[in-house]
């Protein structure tokens, strides 16, 4: 069901009960290219940035009641949003729902907190274990959902407990192995749940050593990744025994363009938006890469980025 004008009014009212400034955080016909690191995406029928768990609950209950589809996003850094946009409500768990508290060596972190801010906070607190996350441009919620990782670390190493809303909007907790973390996957990857906050366990370290490590990793990223152009990071998961970027490069696909979408010259595992790329351009480039790599090497590349929204049949 799309959100007609009556439903728009009802939704504004339902959310305004909770916070006086709700309309500013609730917008209609919102361009999704403002909310993705690719700078690509059509209009979302409605877009809401909740500032409390109660607001998430309220928004999701409304959608359930009116059979409106709801899409959860974080910082949009692992997403390809269709040019046709997203029907229903987009719930963006981001800056409005961020915050960090320390209890001994554990950090209690809200899902919308950005990983860079989190890693910087941990460094100031002289807690080590989150340096790997400092250059990943996502939120805690998005990172737990897909067990984001870089260099020698991933979320699995630090997440001890996660609070989330299940499919029936019950608030629940997941602990330790229940997360079923594996490479770029967690139990949340297969479920329509909303991650709300998490307990991360770190170890004592020194500010100097932690920041030295963060600076070193940032420099390695600057050297190897096309950070100057919009992208969604590595497009494909690492196939067992191979590196996606090397396979793509070996197939002479570096620099290949479809429209304004280009296989990065700097890192063939990235597709970059050279200015006016459409989601269709990116999707066609992904399919072309998959076909060429499969034909030349026999390896099937599986996308890491998530395609969301309304795609043409
Ligand atoms: C330049 C660049 C470098 C990158 N480097 C890395 C890297 O080194 N390692 C890596 O793993 N990734 C990397 N990424 C990809 C991306 O930053 C991560 O996947 C990140 O974890 C996505 O978080 P997000 O908040 O942006 O989530 P989004 O992209 O908004 O969403 C991703 C998925 O998470 C879900 N989600 C988001 N928030 C929640 C929530 N609160 N509850 C439930 N589900 C939620 C969404 O529904 C969606 O399925 C990179 C991206 C860029 C642009």
XYZ file of C-alpha atoms and ligand atoms in Angstrom:
366
model
C 0.000 0.000 0.000
C 1.316 3.476 -0.791
C 0.911 6.394 1.588
C -1.954 8.588 0.386
C -2.724 12.036 1.800
C -5.082 10.776 4.514
C -2.469 8.307 5.713
C 0.161 11.073 5.604
C -1.951 13.151 8.009
C -2.581 10.142 10.274
C 1.123 9.311 10.343
C 2.087 12.892 11.237
C -0.498 12.834 14.036
C 0.549 9.412 15.315
C 4.176 10.482 15.601
C 3.525 14.046 16.790
C 1.993 12.597 19.961
C 5.517 11.625 20.977
C 7.621 14.641 20.055
C 6.814 18.224 19.201
C 9.425 18.400 16.449
C 8.320 15.202 14.752
C 7.277 16.753 11.408
C 10.869 17.939 10.826
C 12.064 14.378 11.160
C 9.144 13.010 9.128
C 9.166 13.922 5.453
C 7.225 12.797 2.406
C 8.533 12.148 -1.119
C 12.069 12.233 0.246
C 14.931 11.860 -2.298
C 16.925 8.830 -1.164
C 20.091 10.023 -2.914
C 20.443 12.330 0.128
C 20.652 9.293 2.376
C 22.963 6.902 0.535
C 26.742 7.025 0.247
C 26.294 6.159 -3.473
C 24.290 9.435 -3.836
C 21.758 7.380 -5.822
C 18.094 6.573 -5.239
C 14.560 7.698 -6.096
C 11.884 9.043 -3.760
C 10.745 7.328 -0.572
C 7.003 7.766 0.046
C 7.774 8.689 3.647
C 11.032 9.045 5.574
C 11.303 9.171 9.366
C 14.298 9.635 11.663
C 13.189 8.337 15.071
C 14.695 9.901 18.179
C 13.596 7.232 20.651
C 12.752 3.558 20.839
C 9.182 4.581 21.593
C 9.032 6.465 18.271
C 10.291 3.408 16.380
C 7.616 1.328 18.048
C 4.971 3.932 17.223
C 6.001 4.179 13.568
C 6.170 0.411 13.080
C 2.827 -0.138 14.822
C 1.265 2.436 12.499
C 2.723 0.690 9.443
C 1.489 -2.691 10.656
C -1.986 -1.367 11.337
C -2.239 0.173 7.864
C -0.274 -2.558 6.040
C 2.352 -0.055 4.935
C 5.732 -1.604 4.079
C 8.598 -0.358 6.228
C 12.296 -0.322 5.291
C 14.960 0.087 7.978
C 18.182 1.862 7.071
C 21.175 3.177 8.988
C 23.604 5.542 7.287
C 22.855 4.158 3.808
C 26.482 3.168 3.188
C 25.795 -0.379 2.018
C 22.720 0.315 -0.095
C 21.731 0.636 -3.724
C 18.286 2.259 -3.759
C 16.230 1.853 -6.930
C 15.640 4.838 -9.221
C 11.918 4.184 -8.695
C 12.365 4.797 -4.989
C 10.837 3.036 -2.005
C 7.152 2.488 -1.331
C 5.954 2.942 2.212
C 7.997 4.258 5.124
C 11.770 4.410 5.416
C 12.853 4.348 9.059
C 16.352 5.802 9.322
C 18.046 4.786 12.566
C 20.826 7.353 12.585
C 22.116 10.457 14.333
C 18.783 11.117 16.095
C 19.153 7.790 17.883
C 22.801 7.817 18.876
C 24.637 7.832 22.171
C 27.337 6.017 24.106
C 27.744 5.223 27.816
C 30.623 3.472 29.511
C 30.320 0.828 32.227
C 33.766 -0.554 33.170
C 35.182 -1.965 29.911
C 31.776 -2.202 28.261
C 30.206 0.447 26.044
C 26.401 0.707 25.836
C 25.766 2.113 22.391
C 22.588 3.249 20.616
C 22.066 1.728 17.147
C 22.247 5.025 15.236
C 25.728 5.852 16.522
C 28.277 6.151 13.734
C 31.205 3.760 13.899
C 33.764 6.565 13.437
C 32.359 8.433 16.462
C 32.242 5.188 18.418
C 35.874 4.323 17.641
C 36.946 7.873 18.565
C 35.017 7.658 21.859
C 36.650 4.316 22.688
C 40.077 5.801 21.955
C 39.430 8.738 24.309
C 38.320 6.264 26.971
C 41.550 4.286 26.370
C 39.580 1.188 25.354
C 40.923 -0.940 22.514
C 39.038 -3.263 20.138
C 37.143 -0.895 17.822
C 40.034 0.493 15.779
C 39.053 -1.717 12.809
C 35.653 0.043 12.653
C 36.941 3.627 12.569
C 36.890 3.877 8.744
C 33.602 2.069 8.097
C 31.036 4.796 7.322
C 28.011 3.043 8.843
C 26.016 2.983 12.068
C 26.272 0.424 14.839
C 22.903 -1.104 13.808
C 23.918 -1.539 10.163
C 27.285 -2.946 11.228
C 25.839 -5.547 13.600
C 23.208 -6.565 11.058
C 25.873 -7.669 8.571
C 28.833 -8.226 10.912
C 30.824 -5.450 9.279
C 34.560 -5.828 9.473
C 37.862 -4.560 8.160
C 41.510 -5.546 8.366
C 41.803 -7.774 11.431
C 38.460 -7.159 13.136
C 34.709 -7.464 12.851
C 31.658 -6.737 15.006
C 31.564 -10.331 16.230
C 34.752 -9.642 18.234
C 33.150 -6.954 20.399
C 29.340 -7.371 20.466
C 28.171 -9.163 23.619
C 24.486 -8.296 23.762
C 22.009 -6.658 21.380
C 18.617 -5.185 22.191
C 16.175 -5.308 19.290
C 12.515 -5.156 18.299
C 11.324 -8.449 16.859
C 8.823 -8.893 14.022
C 5.907 -8.558 16.485
C 7.452 -5.389 17.959
C 8.468 -7.089 21.210
C 11.650 -5.734 22.739
C 14.145 -8.614 23.054
C 17.803 -9.299 23.811
C 20.288 -11.434 21.915
C 23.460 -12.581 23.680
C 26.824 -14.047 22.586
C 26.522 -16.949 20.168
C 22.824 -16.338 19.591
C 23.956 -13.629 17.168
C 25.207 -16.408 14.811
C 27.867 -14.121 13.395
C 29.757 -15.278 10.320
C 31.445 -13.486 7.406
C 29.268 -10.397 6.630
C 26.271 -12.120 8.238
C 24.376 -12.323 11.516
C 21.066 -13.747 12.631
C 19.624 -10.253 11.951
C 20.551 -10.492 8.242
C 17.675 -12.942 7.715
C 15.079 -11.225 9.879
C 12.927 -8.069 9.809
C 14.073 -6.833 13.181
C 15.235 -3.397 14.325
C 18.481 -3.270 16.254
C 18.126 -0.711 19.049
C 21.315 -0.798 21.086
C 24.195 -3.067 22.014
C 26.772 -3.818 24.678
C 30.307 -3.916 23.291
C 33.111 -5.391 25.372
C 36.537 -3.809 24.909
C 39.928 -4.037 26.609
C 42.059 -1.422 28.325
C 44.598 0.205 25.995
C 46.488 3.451 25.672
C 45.266 6.487 23.749
C 48.565 6.741 21.863
C 48.547 3.124 20.656
C 44.838 3.177 19.725
C 45.056 6.419 17.743
C 48.255 5.271 16.027
C 46.408 2.167 14.842
C 43.366 4.216 13.706
C 45.617 6.610 11.760
C 47.494 3.722 10.167
C 44.260 2.061 8.990
C 42.920 5.397 7.690
C 46.082 5.880 5.640
C 45.812 2.355 4.235
C 42.224 3.104 3.188
C 43.218 6.412 1.569
C 45.945 4.614 -0.397
C 43.784 1.749 -1.628
C 40.156 2.948 -1.796
C 38.434 5.582 -3.988
C 37.212 7.621 -1.019
C 36.962 10.785 -3.130
C 33.962 9.441 -5.096
C 30.527 8.232 -3.908
C 30.309 4.450 -3.512
C 28.905 1.796 -1.190
C 32.270 0.232 -0.396
C 33.077 -3.271 -1.633
C 30.321 -4.340 -3.984
C 30.906 -8.083 -3.618
C 31.572 -10.434 -0.737
C 34.980 -12.079 -0.678
C 34.558 -15.432 -2.440
C 36.247 -18.266 -0.469
C 39.907 -18.472 -1.529
C 39.855 -15.321 -3.690
C 39.642 -11.534 -3.536
C 36.765 -10.042 -5.533
C 38.808 -6.959 -6.502
C 41.680 -9.050 -7.883
C 39.335 -11.317 -9.880
C 37.633 -8.251 -11.402
C 40.954 -6.600 -12.139
C 42.357 -9.815 -13.699
C 39.308 -9.866 -16.003
C 40.393 -6.396 -17.284
C 37.258 -4.747 -15.946
C 38.958 -1.888 -14.055
C 37.663 1.469 -15.283
C 34.720 -0.032 -17.184
C 31.691 2.312 -17.243
C 27.989 1.879 -17.734
C 26.548 5.382 -17.771
C 28.227 7.190 -14.890
C 28.778 4.003 -12.867
C 32.379 2.878 -13.068
C 34.493 -0.012 -11.808
C 36.954 2.009 -9.746
C 40.400 2.491 -11.290
C 41.857 2.489 -7.786
C 40.113 -0.588 -6.327
C 38.249 -2.905 -8.704
C 36.063 -4.187 -5.855
C 34.370 -0.768 -5.704
C 31.856 0.721 -8.129
C 31.917 4.520 -8.000
C 29.364 7.121 -9.032
C 31.146 9.574 -11.335
C 28.362 12.116 -10.933
C 25.058 11.122 -12.484
C 25.021 7.318 -12.175
C 21.580 5.749 -11.820
C 20.736 2.656 -9.811
C 20.058 0.949 -13.143
C 23.598 1.768 -14.342
C 25.067 0.251 -11.170
C 22.849 -2.813 -11.329
C 23.769 -3.451 -14.987
C 27.455 -3.036 -14.172
C 27.155 -5.511 -11.283
C 25.469 -8.062 -13.566
C 28.094 -7.537 -16.259
C 30.944 -8.044 -13.765
C 29.299 -11.200 -12.431
C 28.863 -12.603 -15.948
C 32.435 -11.852 -17.082
C 34.086 -13.084 -13.864
C 31.981 -16.234 -13.872
C 32.765 -16.958 -17.545
C 36.516 -16.307 -17.193
C 37.211 -17.761 -13.746
C 34.234 -19.921 -12.799
C 33.751 -17.884 -9.604
C 30.268 -16.537 -8.867
C 30.489 -13.152 -7.136
C 27.780 -12.481 -4.585
C 26.834 -8.834 -3.903
C 27.590 -7.481 -0.447
C 25.598 -4.307 -1.064
C 21.835 -4.471 -0.614
C 19.505 -3.472 -3.450
C 16.339 -2.030 -1.941
C 13.193 -0.318 -3.187
C 10.968 -0.867 -6.222
C 12.880 -2.475 -9.092
C 11.413 -2.887 -12.579
C 10.544 -6.522 -13.302
C 33.841 4.042 1.436
C 33.207 2.850 2.101
C 33.991 1.940 2.776
C 33.415 0.832 3.395
N 34.214 -0.053 4.059
C 33.666 -1.121 4.668
C 34.491 -2.051 5.377
O 35.703 -1.907 5.486
N 33.886 -3.116 5.957
C 32.530 -3.322 5.896
O 32.038 -4.304 6.456
N 31.737 -2.467 5.225
C 32.256 -1.375 4.622
N 31.447 -0.486 3.951
C 30.004 -0.757 3.834
C 29.133 -0.170 4.973
O 29.712 0.995 5.529
C 28.888 -1.199 6.068
O 28.251 -2.338 5.526
C 28.032 -0.652 7.218
O 27.976 -1.627 8.232
C 26.607 -0.306 6.789
O 26.012 0.411 7.848
P 24.856 1.472 7.569
O 24.434 2.047 8.873
O 25.275 2.431 6.534
O 23.704 0.520 7.047
P 22.782 0.719 5.735
O 23.641 0.702 4.540
O 21.862 1.856 5.928
O 21.948 -0.630 5.804
C 22.605 -1.866 5.563
C 21.705 -2.998 6.074
O 21.616 -2.903 7.493
C 20.239 -2.847 7.896
N 20.166 -1.971 9.072
C 20.705 -0.728 9.219
N 20.445 -0.268 10.458
C 19.707 -1.221 11.079
C 19.109 -1.342 12.379
N 19.220 -0.379 13.319
N 18.410 -2.469 12.684
C 18.306 -3.466 11.767
N 18.835 -3.428 10.533
C 19.529 -2.306 10.197
C 19.488 -2.300 6.689
O 18.143 -2.731 6.696
C 20.276 -2.908 5.533
O 19.824 -4.226 5.294
C 32.012 0.635 3.329
C 31.216 1.569 2.651
C 31.811 2.678 2.045
C 30.931 3.675 1.351
